[in-house]
Coordinates of C-alpha atoms in Angstrom, one line a residue:
X49 CA 0.0 0.0 0.0
X50 CA 1.3 3.5 -0.9
X51 CA 1.5 5.8 2.1
X52 CA 0.2 9.4 2.0
X53 CA 3.0 11.8 2.7
X54 CA 1.5 14.5 5.0
X55 CA 2.8 17.3 7.2
X56 CA 4.3 16.5 10.6
X57 CA 1.3 17.6 12.7
X58 CA -1.1 15.6 10.5
X59 CA 1.2 12.5 10.7
X60 CA 1.1 12.8 14.5
X61 CA -2.7 12.7 14.4
X62 CA -2.6 9.7 12.1
X63 CA -0.3 7.8 14.5
X64 CA -2.5 8.8 17.5
X65 CA -5.7 7.6 15.7
X66 CA -4.0 4.3 15.0
X67 CA -2.9 3.8 18.6
X68 CA -6.3 4.9 20.0
X69 CA -8.1 2.7 17.5
X70 CA -6.0 -0.4 18.5
X71 CA -6.8 0.2 22.1
X72 CA -10.5 0.8 21.6
X73 CA -11.0 -2.4 19.5
X74 CA -8.8 -4.6 21.7
X75 CA -8.9 -8.2 20.8
X76 CA -8.6 -7.5 17.0
X77 CA -5.8 -9.6 15.8
X78 CA -5.2 -8.1 12.4
X79 CA -6.2 -5.1 10.2
X80 CA -8.4 -7.4 8.1
X81 CA -10.6 -8.8 10.8
X82 CA -14.4 -8.6 10.3
X83 CA -17.2 -8.0 12.8
X84 CA -20.9 -8.4 12.7
X85 CA -21.4 -5.7 15.4
X86 CA -20.5 -7.5 18.7
X87 CA -17.9 -5.3 20.5
X88 CA -17.5 -3.2 17.4
X89 CA -16.6 0.5 17.8
X90 CA -16.0 3.3 15.3
X91 CA -13.6 6.0 16.5
X92 CA -13.9 9.7 15.7
X93 CA -11.2 10.9 13.3
X94 CA -11.1 7.6 11.4
X95 CA -12.5 7.1 7.9
X96 CA -15.2 4.7 6.9
X97 CA -15.3 3.3 3.3
X98 CA -18.2 1.3 2.0
X99 CA -17.2 -1.8 0.1
X100 CA -19.2 -4.3 -1.9
X101 CA -18.0 -7.9 -2.1
X102 CA -19.2 -10.3 -4.8
X103 CA -20.0 -13.9 -3.9
X104 CA -18.0 -15.5 -6.6
X105 CA -20.1 -18.5 -7.5
X106 CA -20.7 -19.8 -11.0
X107 CA -24.2 -20.9 -9.8
X108 CA -25.3 -17.3 -9.3
X109 CA -26.6 -17.4 -12.9
X110 CA -26.6 -20.4 -15.2
X111 CA -25.6 -20.1 -18.8
X112 CA -28.8 -19.9 -20.9
X113 CA -30.9 -18.2 -18.1
X114 CA -33.4 -15.8 -19.8
X115 CA -32.3 -12.2 -19.5
X116 CA -34.1 -10.4 -17.9
X117 CA -35.3 -13.4 -15.8
X118 CA -38.6 -11.8 -14.9
X119 CA -39.6 -10.1 -18.1
X120 CA -42.6 -12.4 -18.5
X121 CA -44.2 -10.5 -15.6
X122 CA -44.4 -7.3 -17.6
X123 CA -46.9 -5.9 -20.1
X124 CA -44.3 -5.9 -22.8
X125 CA -43.3 -9.5 -22.2
X126 CA -39.8 -10.8 -23.0
X127 CA -39.5 -9.6 -26.6
X128 CA -36.4 -11.1 -28.2
X129 CA -35.3 -12.9 -25.0
X130 CA -31.7 -13.8 -24.8
X131 CA -30.1 -16.6 -22.8
X132 CA -27.2 -15.6 -20.5
X133 CA -23.9 -16.3 -22.4
X134 CA -21.9 -16.3 -19.1
X135 CA -22.4 -17.9 -15.7
X136 CA -21.8 -16.3 -12.4
X137 CA -18.0 -16.5 -12.4
X138 CA -16.3 -13.1 -11.7
X139 CA -15.6 -10.9 -13.6
X140 CA -16.9 -12.6 -16.8
X141 CA -20.4 -12.6 -15.3
X142 CA -20.7 -8.8 -16.0
X143 CA -20.5 -9.4 -19.7
X144 CA -24.1 -10.4 -19.4
X145 CA -24.8 -6.7 -19.1
X146 CA -24.2 -6.5 -22.8
X147 CA -27.4 -8.5 -23.3
X148 CA -29.6 -7.3 -20.4
X149 CA -29.5 -3.5 -19.6
X150 CA -31.0 -4.3 -16.1
X151 CA -28.4 -6.9 -15.3
X152 CA -26.9 -7.0 -11.8
X153 CA -26.4 -9.3 -8.9
X154 CA -26.8 -8.3 -5.3
X155 CA -23.7 -8.4 -2.9
X156 CA -22.8 -8.0 0.7
X157 CA -21.8 -4.6 2.1
X158 CA -18.9 -4.0 4.4
X159 CA -18.0 -0.8 6.2
X160 CA -14.2 -0.6 6.5
X161 CA -12.8 1.6 9.3
X162 CA -9.5 3.1 8.2
X163 CA -6.9 5.5 9.6
X164 CA -6.6 8.7 7.6
X165 CA -3.6 7.3 5.7
X166 CA -5.5 4.2 4.6
X167 CA -4.6 1.4 7.1
X168 CA -7.6 -0.8 7.7
X169 CA -8.4 -1.3 11.4
X170 CA -11.5 -3.5 11.1
X171 CA -14.6 -4.1 9.0
X172 CA -18.3 -4.2 9.8
X173 CA -20.6 -6.4 7.7
X174 CA -24.0 -5.0 7.1
X175 CA -26.8 -7.5 8.0
X176 CA -27.8 -9.6 5.1
X177 CA -29.4 -12.9 4.2
X178 CA -26.2 -14.9 4.6
X179 CA -25.8 -14.0 8.2
X180 CA -27.5 -15.7 11.2
X181 CA -28.5 -12.1 12.4
X182 CA -30.5 -11.4 9.2
X183 CA -33.8 -11.4 11.1
X184 CA -32.7 -8.1 12.6
X185 CA -32.8 -6.6 9.1
X186 CA -31.0 -7.1 5.8
X187 CA -29.6 -4.8 3.2
X188 CA -27.6 -5.4 0.0
X189 CA -26.1 -3.5 -2.8
X190 CA -26.1 -4.2 -6.5
X191 CA -22.5 -5.1 -7.0
X192 CA -21.9 -3.3 -10.3
X193 CA -24.2 -0.3 -9.7
X194 CA -21.5 2.4 -9.4
X195 CA -23.7 5.2 -8.0
X196 CA -24.6 3.3 -4.8
X197 CA -23.5 3.3 -1.1
X198 CA -22.5 6.9 -0.6
X199 CA -21.8 7.5 3.1
X200 CA -22.9 10.6 5.0
X201 CA -22.8 11.6 8.7
X202 CA -26.0 12.6 10.3
X203 CA -26.2 16.3 11.1
X204 CA -25.2 15.7 14.7
X205 CA -22.4 13.3 13.6
X206 CA -23.7 10.4 15.7
X207 CA -24.8 8.1 12.8
X208 CA -23.6 7.1 9.3
X209 CA -26.3 6.8 6.7
X210 CA -26.5 5.0 3.3
X211 CA -29.0 3.2 1.1
X212 CA -29.5 -0.3 -0.4
X213 CA -32.1 -2.9 -1.3
X214 CA -34.2 -5.2 0.9
X215 CA -33.2 -8.3 -0.9
X216 CA -31.2 -11.5 -0.5
X217 CA -27.6 -11.9 -1.5
X218 CA -27.0 -13.1 -5.1
X219 CA -30.4 -12.0 -6.4
X220 CA -30.6 -11.0 -10.1
X221 CA -31.5 -7.6 -11.5
X222 CA -32.7 -6.1 -8.2
X223 CA -31.2 -2.7 -9.1
X224 CA -33.9 -2.0 -11.8
X225 CA -36.8 -3.7 -10.0
X226 CA -39.9 -2.0 -9.0
X227 CA -40.8 -1.2 -5.4
X228 CA -43.9 -2.9 -4.1
X229 CA -45.9 0.3 -3.7
X230 CA -44.8 1.9 -7.1
X231 CA -45.1 -0.9 -9.7
X232 CA -44.5 0.1 -13.3
X233 CA -46.0 -2.6 -15.5
X234 CA -43.8 -1.6 -18.4
X235 CA -40.6 -2.2 -16.4
X236 CA -38.9 -5.2 -18.1
X237 CA -37.4 -6.2 -14.8
X238 CA -40.7 -7.6 -13.6
X239 CA -40.0 -8.0 -9.9
X240 CA -40.4 -6.0 -6.7
X241 CA -38.0 -5.1 -3.9
X242 CA -38.1 -2.2 -1.4
X243 CA -35.2 0.2 -1.0
X244 CA -34.1 1.1 2.5
X245 CA -32.1 3.7 4.4
X246 CA -29.6 2.3 6.9
X247 CA -28.2 4.0 9.9
X248 CA -25.3 2.8 12.0
X249 CA -24.0 4.3 15.2
X250 CA -20.4 4.2 16.6
X251 CA -21.0 0.9 18.2
X252 CA -22.0 -0.8 15.0
X253 CA -25.7 -1.0 15.7
X254 CA -27.9 -0.8 12.6
X255 CA -31.5 0.3 11.9
X256 CA -33.3 0.3 8.6
X257 CA -36.2 2.2 7.1
X258 CA -37.9 0.8 4.0
X259 CA -39.3 3.0 1.3
X260 CA -41.2 2.7 -2.0
X261 CA -39.0 5.4 -3.5
X262 CA -36.6 4.8 -6.4
X263 CA -38.8 2.2 -8.1
X264 CA -37.1 1.0 -11.3
X265 CA -33.7 2.4 -10.2
X266 CA -31.6 3.1 -7.1
X267 CA -31.3 5.1 -3.9
X268 CA -27.8 6.5 -3.8
X269 CA -27.3 8.6 -0.7
X270 CA -29.0 9.6 2.6
X271 CA -28.5 12.2 5.3
X272 CA -30.2 12.1 8.6
X273 CA -31.4 15.5 9.9
X274 CA -31.6 14.9 13.6
X275 CA -30.8 18.3 15.1
X276 CA -33.2 19.9 17.5
X277 CA -36.6 18.4 17.0
X278 CA -35.9 17.1 13.5
X279 CA -35.9 13.4 12.7
X280 CA -36.0 12.7 9.0
X281 CA -33.8 11.6 6.1
X282 CA -33.0 13.5 2.9
X283 CA -32.1 11.1 0.2
X284 CA -30.8 11.1 -3.4
X285 CA -31.4 8.7 -6.2
X286 CA -33.1 8.0 -9.5
X287 CA -36.3 6.2 -10.5
X288 CA -37.9 4.6 -13.6
X289 CA -37.0 1.8 -15.9
X290 CA -40.1 1.6 -18.1
X291 CA -41.8 3.5 -20.8
X292 CA -42.9 7.2 -20.9
X293 CA -45.1 8.5 -19.3
X294 CA -44.1 7.0 -16.0
X295 CA -46.6 6.0 -13.4
X296 CA -47.3 8.6 -10.7
X297 CA -45.7 6.4 -8.0
X298 CA -42.5 6.4 -10.0
X299 CA -42.5 10.2 -10.5
X300 CA -43.2 10.7 -6.8
X301 CA -40.3 8.4 -5.8
X302 CA -37.6 10.0 -8.0
X303 CA -34.7 12.3 -7.1
X304 CA -34.8 14.0 -3.7
X305 CA -36.9 12.3 -1.0
X306 CA -38.1 13.1 2.5
X307 CA -38.2 9.9 4.6
X308 CA -39.2 9.6 8.2
X309 CA -37.3 6.9 10.2
X310 CA -39.4 3.9 11.2
X311 CA -38.5 2.4 14.6
X312 CA -39.7 -1.1 13.7
X313 CA -38.1 -4.3 12.4
X314 CA -38.0 -4.5 8.6
X315 CA -40.5 -7.4 8.7
X316 CA -43.1 -5.2 10.4
X317 CA -42.7 -2.2 8.1
X318 CA -45.3 -1.2 5.4
X319 CA -43.9 1.7 3.4
X320 CA -46.4 4.1 2.1
X321 CA -46.5 6.6 -0.8
X322 CA -43.2 8.3 -1.5
X323 CA -42.8 11.8 -0.3
X324 CA -40.4 14.0 -2.3
X325 CA -38.6 16.9 -0.6
X326 CA -37.5 18.7 -3.8
X327 CA -37.7 18.7 -7.5
X328 CA -36.2 20.6 -10.5
X329 CA -37.6 21.0 -14.0
X330 CA -36.0 22.7 -17.0
X331 CA -39.1 24.8 -17.2
X332 CA -37.6 26.9 -14.3
X333 CA -35.0 28.1 -16.9
X334 CA -37.5 28.8 -19.5
X335 CA -36.7 25.6 -21.3
X336 CA -39.1 22.9 -22.7
X337 CA -40.0 20.3 -20.1
X338 CA -37.9 17.1 -20.3
X339 CA -39.0 13.6 -19.4
X340 CA -40.8 14.0 -16.1
X341 CA -38.8 12.7 -13.2
X342 CA -35.5 12.3 -15.1
X343 CA -34.4 15.9 -14.5
X344 CA -34.1 14.7 -10.9
X345 CA -31.5 12.0 -11.5
X346 CA -29.5 13.0 -8.5
X347 CA -26.2 11.4 -7.4
X348 CA -24.4 13.3 -4.7
X349 CA -25.7 15.4 -1.8
X350 CA -24.5 17.3 1.2
X351 CA -25.8 19.8 3.8
X352 CA -23.7 22.9 4.5
X353 CA -24.6 26.0 6.4
X354 CA -28.2 24.8 6.7
X355 CA -28.7 24.3 3.0
X356 CA -29.3 21.0 1.2
X357 CA -27.3 20.5 -2.0
X358 CA -27.6 17.9 -4.7
X359 CA -25.6 17.0 -7.8
X360 CA -26.7 15.4 -11.1
X361 CA -24.0 13.8 -13.2
X362 CA -25.6 11.2 -15.5
X363 CA -28.3 10.7 -18.0
X364 CA -29.2 12.5 -21.2
X365 CA -32.0 14.5 -19.6
X366 CA -31.9 17.7 -17.5
X367 CA -28.7 19.4 -16.6
X368 CA -25.6 17.9 -15.1
X369 CA -24.7 20.4 -12.4
X370 CA -25.0 21.4 -8.7
X371 CA -28.3 22.3 -7.2
X372 CA -29.7 23.5 -3.9
X373 CA -33.1 23.3 -2.3
X374 CA -34.7 26.8 -1.9
X375 CA -37.0 26.8 1.1
X376 CA -37.7 30.5 0.7
X377 CA -39.1 30.7 -2.8
X378 CA -36.9 33.8 -3.4
X379 CA -33.4 32.5 -4.3
X380 CA -33.8 31.9 -8.0
X381 CA -36.8 33.4 -9.9
X382 CA -35.1 32.4 -13.1
X383 CA -33.9 29.0 -12.0
X384 CA -30.3 30.0 -11.1
X385 CA -29.1 31.6 -7.8
X386 CA -27.5 31.3 -4.4
X387 CA -29.1 30.4 -1.1
X388 CA -30.8 33.1 0.9
X389 CA -28.9 33.8 4.1
X390 CA -30.6 32.3 7.1
X391 CA -32.9 30.0 5.1
X392 CA -34.0 26.9 6.9
X393 CA -33.5 23.3 5.9
X394 CA -36.6 21.5 4.5
X395 CA -38.8 20.2 7.4
X396 CA -41.6 18.7 5.4
X397 CA -42.2 17.0 2.0
X398 CA -42.8 19.0 -1.1
X399 CA -46.5 19.9 -1.6
X400 CA -47.8 19.1 -5.1
X401 CA -51.0 18.9 -7.1
X402 CA -52.0 15.3 -7.5
X403 CA -54.3 16.1 -10.4
X404 CA -51.5 17.5 -12.6
X405 CA -48.7 15.2 -11.4
X406 CA -48.8 12.8 -14.4
X407 CA -48.8 15.7 -16.9
X408 CA -46.5 18.3 -15.5
X409 CA -44.6 16.5 -12.7
X410 CA -43.6 18.0 -9.4
X411 CA -43.3 21.7 -8.8
X412 CA -39.7 23.2 -8.9
X413 CA -38.3 24.2 -5.5
X414 CA -34.6 23.8 -6.5
X415 CA -32.0 26.2 -8.1
X416 CA -28.9 25.7 -10.2
X417 CA -26.1 27.0 -8.0
X418 CA -25.0 30.2 -9.7
X419 CA -21.8 29.8 -11.8
X420 CA -22.2 26.1 -12.3
X421 CA -23.5 24.7 -15.7
X422 CA -27.0 25.7 -16.6
X423 CA -27.3 24.4 -20.2
X424 CA -29.4 21.3 -20.7
X425 CA -27.4 18.2 -21.5
X426 CA -29.1 17.8 -24.9
X427 CA -27.8 21.1 -26.1
X428 CA -24.6 21.6 -24.1
X429 CA -21.3 21.5 -26.0
X430 CA -19.5 20.4 -22.8
X431 CA -21.2 18.2 -20.3
X432 CA -19.9 17.8 -16.7
X433 CA -20.3 14.7 -14.6
X434 CA -20.5 16.0 -11.0
X435 CA -20.8 13.4 -8.2
X436 CA -19.5 14.0 -4.7
X437 CA -19.6 17.5 -3.2
X438 CA -17.8 18.9 0.0
X439 CA -17.6 22.4 1.3
X440 CA -14.4 23.5 3.0
X441 CA -16.0 26.8 4.0
X442 CA -18.6 29.3 2.8
X443 CA -16.3 30.3 -0.1
X444 CA -14.8 27.0 -1.2
X445 CA -16.5 23.9 -2.5
X446 CA -14.9 20.8 -4.0
X447 CA -16.8 18.8 -6.6
X448 CA -15.8 15.3 -7.8
X449 CA -16.2 14.8 -11.5
X450 CA -16.7 11.2 -12.5
X451 CA -15.6 11.5 -16.1
X452 CA -17.7 10.6 -19.0
X453 CA -17.3 6.8 -18.7
X454 CA -16.4 6.4 -22.4
X455 CA -15.6 2.8 -23.2
X456 CA -16.7 2.6 -26.8
X457 CA -13.5 1.8 -28.6
X458 CA -9.8 1.0 -28.5
X459 CA -9.1 4.6 -27.6
X460 CA -10.8 4.3 -24.2
X461 CA -7.6 4.9 -22.3
X462 CA -6.4 7.9 -24.3
X463 CA -9.9 9.4 -24.2
X464 CA -9.9 9.1 -20.4
X465 CA -6.4 10.7 -20.1
X466 CA -7.5 13.7 -22.3
X467 CA -10.4 14.8 -20.1
X468 CA -10.0 18.2 -18.7
X469 CA -12.8 18.4 -16.1
X470 CA -12.6 14.9 -14.6
X471 CA -11.1 14.7 -11.2
X472 CA -11.5 17.1 -8.2
X473 CA -12.8 20.5 -9.1
X474 CA -12.2 23.4 -6.7
X475 CA -14.8 26.2 -6.9
X476 CA -14.5 29.6 -5.2
X477 CA -17.3 32.1 -4.5
X478 CA -17.1 35.5 -6.0
X479 CA -18.9 37.9 -3.7
X480 CA -19.0 40.7 -6.3
X481 CA -20.9 38.6 -8.9
X482 CA -22.7 36.4 -6.3
X483 CA -21.6 33.3 -8.2
X484 CA -19.1 30.4 -8.1
X485 CA -16.1 30.1 -10.3
X486 CA -14.0 27.1 -11.2
X487 CA -10.5 27.7 -9.9
X488 CA -8.9 24.5 -11.1
X489 CA -9.3 20.8 -11.4
X490 CA -6.9 18.5 -9.5
X491 CA -5.8 15.5 -11.6
X492 CA -2.1 14.9 -10.9
X493 CA -1.5 11.4 -9.4
X494 CA -4.9 10.0 -10.5
X495 CA -3.4 8.3 -13.5
X496 CA -6.4 9.2 -15.7
X497 CA -6.5 6.6 -18.5
X498 CA -3.4 4.7 -17.2
X499 CA -4.3 1.0 -16.9
X500 CA -3.4 -0.9 -13.8
X501 CA -3.4 -4.5 -12.7
X502 CA -5.2 -6.2 -9.8
X503 CA -4.0 -9.5 -8.4
X504 CA -6.0 -12.5 -9.9
X505 CA -7.9 -10.1 -12.2
X506 CA -7.7 -10.9 -15.9
X507 CA -5.4 -9.1 -18.2
X508 CA -5.4 -9.0 -22.0
X509 CA -8.5 -8.6 -24.0
X510 CA -12.1 -9.3 -23.0
X511 CA -13.5 -11.4 -25.9
X512 CA -17.0 -10.1 -25.3
X513 CA -16.0 -6.5 -25.9
X514 CA -12.7 -6.9 -27.8
X515 CA -11.3 -4.3 -25.3
X516 CA -8.7 -4.7 -22.6
X517 CA -9.7 -6.0 -19.1
X518 CA -7.4 -3.7 -17.1
X519 CA -9.2 -0.8 -15.5
X520 CA -8.0 2.8 -15.6
X521 CA -9.1 5.7 -13.5
X522 CA -11.7 7.9 -15.3
X523 CA -12.5 10.4 -12.5
X524 CA -13.8 10.6 -8.9
X525 CA -17.1 9.7 -7.3
X526 CA -17.8 10.2 -3.6
X527 CA -15.5 12.5 -1.5
X528 CA -15.0 13.8 2.0
X529 CA -12.5 16.3 3.5
X530 CA -11.2 18.1 6.5
X531 CA -9.6 21.5 7.0
X532 CA -6.3 21.1 8.9
X533 CA -4.7 23.5 11.3
X534 CA -2.0 24.5 8.8
X535 CA -4.5 26.0 6.4
X536 CA -4.6 23.1 4.0
X537 CA -7.4 20.8 3.2
X538 CA -7.1 17.0 3.1
X539 CA -9.6 15.3 0.8
X540 CA -10.3 11.6 0.3
X541 CA -12.1 10.3 -2.8
X542 CA -13.2 7.0 -4.5
X543 CA -12.3 6.6 -8.1
X544 CA -14.4 5.8 -11.2
X545 CA -13.0 3.6 -14.0
X546 CA -13.0 2.7 -17.6
X547 CA -12.1 -0.7 -19.1
X548 CA -13.3 -3.4 -21.5
X549 CA -15.3 -5.0 -18.8
X550 CA -18.9 -5.7 -19.8
X551 CA -19.9 -3.4 -16.9
X552 CA -17.3 -0.9 -15.8
X553 CA -19.1 -0.4 -12.5
X554 CA -17.7 -3.8 -11.5
X555 CA -14.0 -2.7 -12.0
X556 CA -11.8 -2.9 -8.9
X557 CA -11.3 0.8 -8.1
X558 CA -9.3 2.9 -5.6
X559 CA -9.3 5.2 -2.6
X560 CA -7.1 8.2 -3.1
X561 CA -6.2 11.3 -1.1
X562 CA -4.8 14.8 -1.8
X563 CA -3.8 17.9 0.2
X564 CA -4.8 21.3 -1.3
X565 CA -3.9 24.7 0.1
X566 CA -7.2 26.4 0.9
X567 CA -6.0 29.8 -0.2
X568 CA -4.9 28.6 -3.7
X569 CA -7.1 29.9 -6.5
X570 CA -5.0 29.2 -9.6
X571 CA -3.8 26.0 -11.2
X572 CA -0.3 27.4 -11.2
X573 CA -0.4 27.7 -7.4
X574 CA -1.6 24.1 -7.1
X575 CA 0.8 22.7 -9.7
X576 CA 2.7 20.5 -7.1
X577 CA -0.4 19.0 -5.5
X578 CA -0.9 15.4 -6.3
X579 CA -3.1 12.4 -5.4
X580 CA -1.8 9.4 -3.7
X581 CA -3.5 6.0 -3.8
X582 CA -4.2 4.7 -0.2
X583 CA -6.1 1.5 -1.0
X584 CA -7.2 -0.5 -4.0
X585 CA -10.2 -2.8 -4.3
X586 CA -9.2 -6.5 -4.5
X587 CA -10.5 -9.2 -6.8
X588 CA -14.3 -9.3 -6.4
X589 CA -14.5 -6.0 -4.6
X590 CA -15.5 -2.4 -5.4
X591 CA -15.2 0.7 -3.2
X592 CA -18.1 3.1 -3.1
X593 CA -18.6 5.7 -0.3
X594 CA -16.2 7.5 2.1
X595 CA -16.9 9.5 5.2
X596 CA -15.6 10.2 8.7
X597 CA -16.6 7.7 11.4
X598 CA -19.6 8.5 13.6
X599 CA -19.0 9.6 17.2
X600 CA -20.9 10.9 20.2
X601 CA -21.8 14.3 18.7
X602 CA -20.8 17.4 16.9
X603 CA -17.7 17.9 19.0
X604 CA -16.1 14.8 17.5
X605 CA -15.4 16.6 14.2

């Protein structure tokens, strides 16, 4: 493992965190031990990375299985049904994605506790169907769904929150299934699974709240607002996998959601109608309305200074940019603006007119953050791919750009290397113009477009795509950061990839870190700053979210 070279004072804190961590989790014999919650403890100041682990069994899918397996349950039927050309053996199994756009297999989730320089202290397995504790609740991820498992601290820093599926391990095509309360009969997936928000405290204790949101697609991130008298989740995701127009339940369950925690075991929960917290339509910019619900294809989210922010970085609809929720109705009369000082966080779902929902969708109560892209994807000459977002202060925000994911030809590596906006973008606020400006994009050390090898992972050419197996970094997804006493910022990020894999979301990716001088505003000043790789996913693994560990309250961070 490559070590991150940091300043002396920061190194001292790293060593202290490692020593304190070893004492607090006494009895742990090695850095790769696993825990199912008994005696587990997260320590403030450590990192947590979410990791999906594929259960590498050829029997997960048999050659010849109809893709999608449940398409006969839909109004459209199976059409030109295809038998799976590949069994469940990793990584060849993901070539089935070339024949089934909904293809996926659910996998176990682990939360790895790391020191800030990447040493793994221990790992906590999220309850799932393969564990004897599954009756307490179960949650899985879709292994190759790259937008899942973002980690966020609750507003009081006592809990980590994330999202997944209420489904067994090794289930097929769950990521595009309906939810039971928002069934789209045109969805070719043809099966139903609830999504759920998970919370975990510093002692490794989990709770789950099921939802009918994100039918046809996936929940991606969640933040628990539990300050004062508040007790609700803000969540981000996407919905819909059928024809247009989409059913009302799918429209209601897209994008930004408001979900109230349920203090009951999963088996006793009966989720109701989805309750959106925010929505955006191109009509707010004077543009023609796009596909209802797809403007709200959100990926990243954060709360800063009592404002809820979202990013959209994928899909051909809407605008790939940074948004915020306007609870005053005054921030952006033309769809673009900055938050009103003193505005409150959302405390209730978004009101809407049920009689017009199917025709016009939800009302807009979101704004494009001034200075960020505001041109629809369909007409933009340059499209951004924002994912994670983190504020260092009121005048500095870092945005991870995932890259465009191009894997359409033998130039996939050179294409990735030539991207100018992929990586970590630093934006600074211009008080005079009341808008944000891109200062520079940090890429050094990421190795954009540079293929790397993973032990036991195939090299050479994937016969299914006629492209190389080896992954290369394409950009960044989820991020977190901290302002240090020396005036610099340390940021941690999870990489995205390109390769000749049938589904690049299944590529073993990396955890990287960089230090940036907070006062830098030009690329020249930041020219010597470079990313360092802290950890890499192993064979059959992918890394997803990154956050600081939960503690006892706000004073821990």
